[in-house]
XYZ file of C-alpha atoms in Angstrom:
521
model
C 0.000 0.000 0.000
C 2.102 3.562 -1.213
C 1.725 6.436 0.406
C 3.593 8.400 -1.764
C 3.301 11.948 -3.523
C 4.749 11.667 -6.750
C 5.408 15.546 -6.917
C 7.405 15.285 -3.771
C 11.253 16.163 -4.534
C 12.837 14.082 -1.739
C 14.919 14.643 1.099
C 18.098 13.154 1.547
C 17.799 10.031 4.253
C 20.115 11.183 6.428
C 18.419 14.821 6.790
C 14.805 12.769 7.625
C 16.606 10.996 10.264
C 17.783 14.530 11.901
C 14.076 15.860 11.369
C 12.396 12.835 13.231
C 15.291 12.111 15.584
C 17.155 9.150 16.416
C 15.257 8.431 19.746
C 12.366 8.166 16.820
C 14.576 6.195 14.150
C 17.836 4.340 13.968
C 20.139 3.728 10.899
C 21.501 0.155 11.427
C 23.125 0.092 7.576
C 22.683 1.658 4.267
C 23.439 4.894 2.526
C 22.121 7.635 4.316
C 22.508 9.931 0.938
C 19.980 8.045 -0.798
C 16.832 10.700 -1.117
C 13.322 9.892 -0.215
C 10.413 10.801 -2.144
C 7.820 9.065 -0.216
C 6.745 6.831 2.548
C 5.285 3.227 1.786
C 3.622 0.643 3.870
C 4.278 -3.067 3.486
C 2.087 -5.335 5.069
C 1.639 -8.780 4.370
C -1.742 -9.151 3.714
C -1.772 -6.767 0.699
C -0.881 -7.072 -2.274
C 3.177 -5.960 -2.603
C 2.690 -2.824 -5.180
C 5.811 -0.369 -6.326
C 7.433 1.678 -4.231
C 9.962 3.369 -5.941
C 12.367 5.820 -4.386
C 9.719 5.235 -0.989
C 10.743 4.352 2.677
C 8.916 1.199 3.505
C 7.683 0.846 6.745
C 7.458 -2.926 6.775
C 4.017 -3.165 9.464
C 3.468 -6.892 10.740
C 5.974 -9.052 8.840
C 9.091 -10.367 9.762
C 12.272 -11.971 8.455
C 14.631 -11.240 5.615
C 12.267 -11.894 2.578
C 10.539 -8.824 3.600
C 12.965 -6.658 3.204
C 14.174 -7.784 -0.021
C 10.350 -7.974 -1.003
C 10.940 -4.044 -0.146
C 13.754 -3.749 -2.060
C 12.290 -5.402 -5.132
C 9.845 -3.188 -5.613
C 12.221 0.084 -5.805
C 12.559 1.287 -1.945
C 15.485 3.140 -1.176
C 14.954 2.102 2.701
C 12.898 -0.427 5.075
C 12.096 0.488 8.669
C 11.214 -2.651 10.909
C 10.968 -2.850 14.696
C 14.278 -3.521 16.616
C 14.280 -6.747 17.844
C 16.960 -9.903 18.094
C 17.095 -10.375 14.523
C 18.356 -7.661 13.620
C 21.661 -8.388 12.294
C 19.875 -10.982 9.449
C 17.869 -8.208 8.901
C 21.140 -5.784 8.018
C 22.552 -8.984 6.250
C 19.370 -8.551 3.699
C 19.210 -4.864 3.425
C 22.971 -4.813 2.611
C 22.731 -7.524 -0.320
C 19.540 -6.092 -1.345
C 21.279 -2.779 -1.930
C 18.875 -0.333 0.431
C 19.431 1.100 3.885
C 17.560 -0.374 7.035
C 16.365 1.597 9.864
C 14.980 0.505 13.223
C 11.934 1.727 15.036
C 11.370 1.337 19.069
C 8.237 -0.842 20.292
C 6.710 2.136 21.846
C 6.009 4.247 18.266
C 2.872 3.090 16.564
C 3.445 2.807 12.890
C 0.634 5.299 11.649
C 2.388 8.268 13.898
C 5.432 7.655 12.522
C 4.042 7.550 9.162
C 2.391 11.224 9.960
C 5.475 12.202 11.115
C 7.630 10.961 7.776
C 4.394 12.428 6.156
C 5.068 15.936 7.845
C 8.811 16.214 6.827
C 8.215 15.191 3.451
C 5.871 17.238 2.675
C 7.738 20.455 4.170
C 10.232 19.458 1.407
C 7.977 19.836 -1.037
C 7.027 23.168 0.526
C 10.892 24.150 0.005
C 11.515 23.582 -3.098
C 8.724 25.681 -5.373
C 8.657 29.040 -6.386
C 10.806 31.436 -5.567
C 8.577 34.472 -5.395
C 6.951 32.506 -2.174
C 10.753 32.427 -1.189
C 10.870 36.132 -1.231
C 7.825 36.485 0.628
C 9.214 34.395 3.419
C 12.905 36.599 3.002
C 10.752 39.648 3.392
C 8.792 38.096 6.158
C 11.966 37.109 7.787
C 13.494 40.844 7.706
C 10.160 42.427 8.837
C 10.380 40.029 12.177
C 14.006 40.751 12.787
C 12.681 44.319 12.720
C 10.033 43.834 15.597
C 12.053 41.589 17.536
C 15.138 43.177 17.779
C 17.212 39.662 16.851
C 18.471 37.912 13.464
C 15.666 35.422 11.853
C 15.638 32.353 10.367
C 12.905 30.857 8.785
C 13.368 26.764 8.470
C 11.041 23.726 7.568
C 10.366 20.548 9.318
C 13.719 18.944 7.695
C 15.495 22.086 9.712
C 16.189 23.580 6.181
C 16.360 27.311 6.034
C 14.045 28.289 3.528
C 14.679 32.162 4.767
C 17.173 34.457 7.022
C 16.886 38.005 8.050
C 19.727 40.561 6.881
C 21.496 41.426 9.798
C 24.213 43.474 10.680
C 24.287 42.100 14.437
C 27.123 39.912 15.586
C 25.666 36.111 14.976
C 26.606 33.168 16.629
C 27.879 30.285 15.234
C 24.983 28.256 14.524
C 23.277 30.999 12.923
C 26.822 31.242 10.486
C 26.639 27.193 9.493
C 22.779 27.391 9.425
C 23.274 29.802 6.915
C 26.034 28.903 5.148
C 25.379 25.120 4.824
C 21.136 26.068 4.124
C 20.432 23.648 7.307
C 21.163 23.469 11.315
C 24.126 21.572 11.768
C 24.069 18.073 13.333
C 25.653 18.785 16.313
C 23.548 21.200 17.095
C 20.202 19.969 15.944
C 20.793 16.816 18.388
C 21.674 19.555 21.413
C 18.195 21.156 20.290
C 16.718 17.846 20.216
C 18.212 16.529 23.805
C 17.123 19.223 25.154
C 13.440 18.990 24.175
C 12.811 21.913 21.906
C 11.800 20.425 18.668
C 9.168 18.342 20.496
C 7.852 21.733 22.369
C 8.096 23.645 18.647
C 5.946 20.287 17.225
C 3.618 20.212 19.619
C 2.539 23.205 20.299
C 2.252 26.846 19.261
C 3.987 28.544 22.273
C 6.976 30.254 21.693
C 9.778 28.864 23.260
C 13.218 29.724 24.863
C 16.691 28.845 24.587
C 18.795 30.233 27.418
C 22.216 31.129 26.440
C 25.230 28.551 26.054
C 28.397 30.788 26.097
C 30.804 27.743 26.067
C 28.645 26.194 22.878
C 28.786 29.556 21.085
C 24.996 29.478 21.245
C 23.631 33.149 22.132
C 20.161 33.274 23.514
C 17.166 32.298 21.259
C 12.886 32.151 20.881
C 11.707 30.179 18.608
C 7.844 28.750 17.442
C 6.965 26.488 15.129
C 4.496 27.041 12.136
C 1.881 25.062 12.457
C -1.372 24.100 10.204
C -4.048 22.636 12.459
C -1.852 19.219 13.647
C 0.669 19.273 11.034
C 4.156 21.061 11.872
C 5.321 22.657 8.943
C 8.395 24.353 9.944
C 9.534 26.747 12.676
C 11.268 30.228 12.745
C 14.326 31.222 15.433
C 14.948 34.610 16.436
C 18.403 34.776 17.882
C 19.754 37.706 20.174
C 22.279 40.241 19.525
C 23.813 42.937 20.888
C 20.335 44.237 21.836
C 17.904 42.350 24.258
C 14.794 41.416 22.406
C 11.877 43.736 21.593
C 9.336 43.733 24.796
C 6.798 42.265 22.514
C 9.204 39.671 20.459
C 7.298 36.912 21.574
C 3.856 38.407 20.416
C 5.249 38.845 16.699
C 7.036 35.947 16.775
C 3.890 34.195 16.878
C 1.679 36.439 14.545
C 4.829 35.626 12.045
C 4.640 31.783 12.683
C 0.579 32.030 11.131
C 1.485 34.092 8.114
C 4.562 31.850 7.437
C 2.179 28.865 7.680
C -0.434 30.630 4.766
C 2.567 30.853 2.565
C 3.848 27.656 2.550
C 0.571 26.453 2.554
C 0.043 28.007 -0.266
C 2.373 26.345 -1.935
C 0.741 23.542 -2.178
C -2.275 24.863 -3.721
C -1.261 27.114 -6.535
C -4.146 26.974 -8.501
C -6.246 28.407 -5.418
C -6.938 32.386 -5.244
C -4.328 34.270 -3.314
C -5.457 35.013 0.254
C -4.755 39.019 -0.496
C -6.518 38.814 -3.855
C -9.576 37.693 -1.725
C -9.060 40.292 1.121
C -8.704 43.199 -1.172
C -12.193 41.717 -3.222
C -13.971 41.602 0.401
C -12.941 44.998 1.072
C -13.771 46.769 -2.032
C -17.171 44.892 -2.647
C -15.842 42.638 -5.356
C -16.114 39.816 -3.629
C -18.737 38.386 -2.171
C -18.182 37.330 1.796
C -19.637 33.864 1.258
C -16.878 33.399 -1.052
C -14.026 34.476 1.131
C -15.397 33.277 4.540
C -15.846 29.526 2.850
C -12.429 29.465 1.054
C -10.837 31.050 4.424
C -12.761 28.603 6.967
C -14.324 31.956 8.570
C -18.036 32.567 9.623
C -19.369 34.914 7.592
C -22.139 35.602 10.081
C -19.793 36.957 12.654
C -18.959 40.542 13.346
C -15.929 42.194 12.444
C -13.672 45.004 12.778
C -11.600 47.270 9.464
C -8.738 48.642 11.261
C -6.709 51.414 8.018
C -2.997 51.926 8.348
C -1.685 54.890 6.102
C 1.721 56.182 5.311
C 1.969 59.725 6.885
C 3.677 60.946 3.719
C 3.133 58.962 0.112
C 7.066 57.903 -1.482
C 7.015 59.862 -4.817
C 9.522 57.232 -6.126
C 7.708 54.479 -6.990
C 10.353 51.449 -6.414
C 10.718 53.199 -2.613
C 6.913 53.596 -1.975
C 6.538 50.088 -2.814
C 8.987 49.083 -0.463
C 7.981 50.942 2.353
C 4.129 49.440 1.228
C 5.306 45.798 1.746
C 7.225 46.385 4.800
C 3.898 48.402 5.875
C 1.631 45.037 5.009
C 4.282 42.604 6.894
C 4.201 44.936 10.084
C 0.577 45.129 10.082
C 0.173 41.566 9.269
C 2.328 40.204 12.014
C 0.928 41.719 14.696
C -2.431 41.244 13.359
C -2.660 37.636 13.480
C -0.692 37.426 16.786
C -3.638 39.295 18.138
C -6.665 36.727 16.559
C -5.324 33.941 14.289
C -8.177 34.977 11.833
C -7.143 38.081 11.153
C -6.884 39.482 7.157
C -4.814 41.533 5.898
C -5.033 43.487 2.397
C -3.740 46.334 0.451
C -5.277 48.922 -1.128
C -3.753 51.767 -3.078
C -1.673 53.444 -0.739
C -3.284 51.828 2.618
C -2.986 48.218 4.125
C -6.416 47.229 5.882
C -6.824 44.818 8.746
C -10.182 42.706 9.208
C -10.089 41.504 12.553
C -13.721 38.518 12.477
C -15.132 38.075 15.714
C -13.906 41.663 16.955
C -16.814 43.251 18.784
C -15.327 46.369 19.595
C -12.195 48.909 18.541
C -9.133 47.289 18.962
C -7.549 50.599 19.495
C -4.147 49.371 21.855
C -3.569 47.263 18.945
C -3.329 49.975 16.090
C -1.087 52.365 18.486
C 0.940 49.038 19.266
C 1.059 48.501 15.082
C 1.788 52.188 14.365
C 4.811 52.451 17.261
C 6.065 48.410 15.309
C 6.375 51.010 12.181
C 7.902 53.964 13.627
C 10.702 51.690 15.402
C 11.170 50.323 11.275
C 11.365 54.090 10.335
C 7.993 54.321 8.626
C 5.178 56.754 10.269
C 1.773 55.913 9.840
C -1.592 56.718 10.839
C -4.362 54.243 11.623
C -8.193 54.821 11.665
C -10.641 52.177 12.887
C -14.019 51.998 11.630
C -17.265 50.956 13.734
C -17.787 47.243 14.065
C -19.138 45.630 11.096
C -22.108 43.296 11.898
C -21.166 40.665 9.335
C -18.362 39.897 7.358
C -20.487 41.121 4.580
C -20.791 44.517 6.083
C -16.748 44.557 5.868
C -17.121 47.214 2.817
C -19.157 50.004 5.084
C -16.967 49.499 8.065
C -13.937 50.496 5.646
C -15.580 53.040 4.563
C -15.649 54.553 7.953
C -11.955 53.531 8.446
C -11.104 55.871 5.121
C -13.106 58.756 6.184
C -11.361 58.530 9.606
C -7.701 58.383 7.443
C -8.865 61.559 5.462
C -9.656 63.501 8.480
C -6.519 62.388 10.096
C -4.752 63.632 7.186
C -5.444 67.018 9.058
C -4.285 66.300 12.440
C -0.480 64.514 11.554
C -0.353 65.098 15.244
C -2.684 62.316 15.720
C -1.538 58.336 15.484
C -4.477 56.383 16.125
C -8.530 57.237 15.740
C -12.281 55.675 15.805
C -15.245 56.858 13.825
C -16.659 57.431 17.076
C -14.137 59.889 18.194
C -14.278 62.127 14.919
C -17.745 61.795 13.905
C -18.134 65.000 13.989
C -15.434 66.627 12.338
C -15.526 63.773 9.856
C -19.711 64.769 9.379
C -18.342 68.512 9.362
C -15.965 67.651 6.418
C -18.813 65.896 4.258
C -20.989 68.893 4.705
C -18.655 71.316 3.465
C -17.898 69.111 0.915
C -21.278 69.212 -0.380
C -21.834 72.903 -0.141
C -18.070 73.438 -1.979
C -19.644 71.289 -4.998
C -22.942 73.600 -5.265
C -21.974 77.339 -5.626
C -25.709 78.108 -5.275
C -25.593 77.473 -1.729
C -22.533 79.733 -1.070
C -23.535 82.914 0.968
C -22.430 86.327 -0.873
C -21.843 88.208 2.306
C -18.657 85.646 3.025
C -17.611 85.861 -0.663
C -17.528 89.557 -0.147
C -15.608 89.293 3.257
C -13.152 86.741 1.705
C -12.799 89.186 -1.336
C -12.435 92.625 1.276
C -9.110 90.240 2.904
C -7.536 89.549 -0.249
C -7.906 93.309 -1.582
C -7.093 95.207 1.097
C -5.024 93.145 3.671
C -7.451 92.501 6.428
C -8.157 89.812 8.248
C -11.694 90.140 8.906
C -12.661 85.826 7.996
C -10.159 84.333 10.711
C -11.589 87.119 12.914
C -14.827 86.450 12.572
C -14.521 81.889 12.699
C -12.258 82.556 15.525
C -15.115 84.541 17.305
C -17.749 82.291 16.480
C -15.649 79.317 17.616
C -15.432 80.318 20.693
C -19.111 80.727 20.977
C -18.836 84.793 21.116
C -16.511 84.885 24.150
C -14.423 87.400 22.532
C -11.978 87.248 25.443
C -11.003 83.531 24.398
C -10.961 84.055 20.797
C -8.663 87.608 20.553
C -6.533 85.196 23.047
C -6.472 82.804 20.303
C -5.543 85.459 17.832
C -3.244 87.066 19.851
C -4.493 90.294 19.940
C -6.680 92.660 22.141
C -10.362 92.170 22.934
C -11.083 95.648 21.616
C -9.396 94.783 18.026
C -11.074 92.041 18.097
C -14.504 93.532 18.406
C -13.816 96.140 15.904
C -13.396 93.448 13.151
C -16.521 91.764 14.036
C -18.229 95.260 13.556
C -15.890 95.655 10.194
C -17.391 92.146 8.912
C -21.092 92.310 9.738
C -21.241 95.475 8.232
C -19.004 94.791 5.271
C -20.938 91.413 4.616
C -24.458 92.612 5.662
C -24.495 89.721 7.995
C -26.737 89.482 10.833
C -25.441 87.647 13.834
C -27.839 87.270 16.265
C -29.869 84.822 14.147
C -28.924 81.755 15.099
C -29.641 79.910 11.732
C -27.838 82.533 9.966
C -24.764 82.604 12.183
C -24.321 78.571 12.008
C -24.467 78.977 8.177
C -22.137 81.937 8.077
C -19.942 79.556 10.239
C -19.673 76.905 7.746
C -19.184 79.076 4.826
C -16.122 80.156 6.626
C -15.146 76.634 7.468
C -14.969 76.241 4.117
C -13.267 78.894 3.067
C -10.534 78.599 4.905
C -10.055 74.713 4.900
């Protein structure tokens, strides 16, 4: 009975051995160079089928004929339990021309073949496309960023699919890691002795590895990337000169899901990239039905837009798209460390963050996201929409997440804002907007005050919105202005008389004071 995935590129058989461990499997004979493109089962009571290139797992039958049974049919390897016959067992693998490796009595043969399952697969992972290994590269160098340490992004065969640019002092497994493309032996079996790669298997907590001065090992955090059950890889932060960020561990783990998508995705080429479907739901293009049931989401739940936006747009193109990925990799990693649903897609010059399930303003998180891109040297703003119902209502909650961006826009002083604390100056906006785009609701007697300032000097109009600002307490508003009450007073007389306006109507004062909104926005 195969097992096998025909697309699989192999691994070599001594680089499955380090990702499983020797506790798991032994070599007893056989080259350990010989790659493996699959994992086979051979059981007596089927019917013996090919298993080129495979590792056997020879379930339930014993002696020598089994193994050259194996070997017949095109394994490059046989694992059987250990047990007294071993050494007629080597005496067939060896004349049979395939390696033989022994499994303890305590393993049950369908988790180990999960396990070969896992490690084989990841393989596969690492050897695609390389724009996915760019993605991971640029991944890498936005966590190095956020963490304050030197990344390396492996796969369950502890091949480093992508590193982090660093100008820190590295240690030196970091150096053969890098150099060689995989963690040296030595080390991986220190890792493993010491229990980490079970922790990084078996869970998603991020784990620590204290210092080793006299192994040349500086301190470390590492998680692994998971997909449900199946470990796909782990990434390793390692500590320089610098202790690590106060929230390493948080991005560490936000970086661990998005690594996960990508290689993932791998796998699936055909399907619709996850950002392609973010970017639909947020613009309307796509329906949420769609992207909840290709994204495993609930398209019934609420959700919250959260808007990141550069404070100032990169005129040269190749450095505004830069400074947009690194903005989408920030955004994205701390994100999905906050809710492990979380999207994340670009639009135009803003990256957008749908948080499902949110019920209210995640507003710690922006400031924590927008203070992640300062430290990387990019300022941003972020405006947060009101909860959206439904993932359907995603496009209206957006919406509200722009309009808060625009009116930002005026207040750079500002980092982080909801709907609900700009309402009205974001309502004020769209009403002047409206009366800008129909001259037939502009009021001649602030044309003609607007005109008087521009012929003759004056300042009558910020006179006159000052005072009404301040409610007609001309002691706060010549304070504003900087100049005495009594000036102040005789430009209000100046500008009712030079505009024919007529203050002490209350419905003609409030429109007065939007006409001069307007003309001085």
């Amino acid at each position: 009975m195969t097992l096998s995935d025909r697309t699989t590129p192999g691994m070599p058989l001594r680089q499955l051995l380090l990702a499983v461990g020797e506790p798991v499997l032994e070599p007893a004979t056989g080259d350990l160079d010989a790659r493996v493109h699959g994992v086979g089962i051979f059981d007596p009571d089927d019917e013996l089928g090919g298993f080129s290139g495979e590792l056997v797992l020879v379930v339930g039958a014993r002696g020598r004929e089994a193994v050259r049974a194996a070997a017949r049919a095109g394994a490059v390897a046989a694992v059987v339990r250990h047990d007294g016959r071993l050494d007629e067992l080597r005496a067939a693998a060896e004349s049979s021309g395939i390696a033989l490796l022994t499994v303890g009595p305590d393993m049950r043969w369908d988790q180990l073949q999960v396990l070969l399952r896992e490690v084989l697969d990841a393989a596969q992972l690492a050897a695609t496309s390389e724009a996915d290994g760019g993605d991971l590269f640029a991944l890498a160098q936005t966590v190095a960023v956020l963490t304050a340490g030197s990344v390396t992004i492996e796969d369950a065969g502890n091949r480093v699919l992508a590193y982090s640019r660093s100008d820190d002092e590295i240690d030196e497994l970091r150096r053969l890691s890098i150099l060689g493309w995989e963690g040296p032996e030595q080390y991986l079996a220190l890792l493993r002795e010491w229990g980490v790669y079970q922790r990084l298997r078996s869970s998603e907590e991020v784990v620590r590895v204290e210092e080793r001065p006299e192994l040349g090992i500086r301190r470390r955090l590492a998680v692994g990337i998971r997909a449900g059950n199946q470990h796909l890889g782990a990434i390793w932060v390692q500590e320089g000169a610098q202790p690590f960020a106060e929230r390493a561990e948080s991005a560490l783990l936000g970086a661990a899901r998005l690594a996960a998508v990508q290689l993932l995705r791998r796998r699936s080429p055909s399907v619709r990239p996850r950002e392609d479907l973010v970017a639909g739901l947020l613009d309307g293009r796509i329906s949420a039905d769609l992207v909840a049931g290709q994204l495993g989401l609930d398209p019934a739940a609420p959700a919250v837009v959260l808007a990141f936006a550069p404070r100032e747009v990169e005129r040269d193109r190749p450095a505004h798209e830069l400074h947009q990925l690194e903005l989408s990799h920030v955004v994205s990693v701390h994100a999905t460390s906050y809710r492990r649903s979380a999207l994340v897609g670009t639009l135009g010059a803003r990256v957008y963050a749908v948080l499902p399930e949110a019920r209210s303003a995640p507003s710690t998180l922006a400031r924590q996201i927008v203070a992640a891109l300062q430290r990387a040297g990019l300022r941003a703003q972020a405006g947060i929409g009101s909860p959206a119902p439904a993932l359907s209502a995603v496009t209206t909650a957006k919406a509200e997440a722009d309009r808060v961006l625009d009116a930002m826009a005026r207040t750079p002083e500002r980092d982080v804002a909801t709907i609900a604390e700009l309402r009205a100056e974001i309502l004020l906006d769209e009403t002047l907007t409206v009366i800008e785009a129909k001259p037939e609701l502009r009021d001649p007697a602030v044309d003609a005050l607007v005109a008087h300032d521009a012929e003759h000097g004056t300042e009558l109009v910020p006179s006159l919105l000052a005072y009404l600002d301040a409610l007609g307490d001309v002691r706060a508003a010549a304070g504003e202005l900087h100049i005495h009450p009594n000036t102040l007073r005789h430009r209000i007389r100046r500008a009712t008389a030079i505009g024919g306006l007529h203050l002490d109507d209350p419905r003609e004062r409030l429109f007065c004071h939007l006409q001069l909104l307007l003309a001085t926005r």
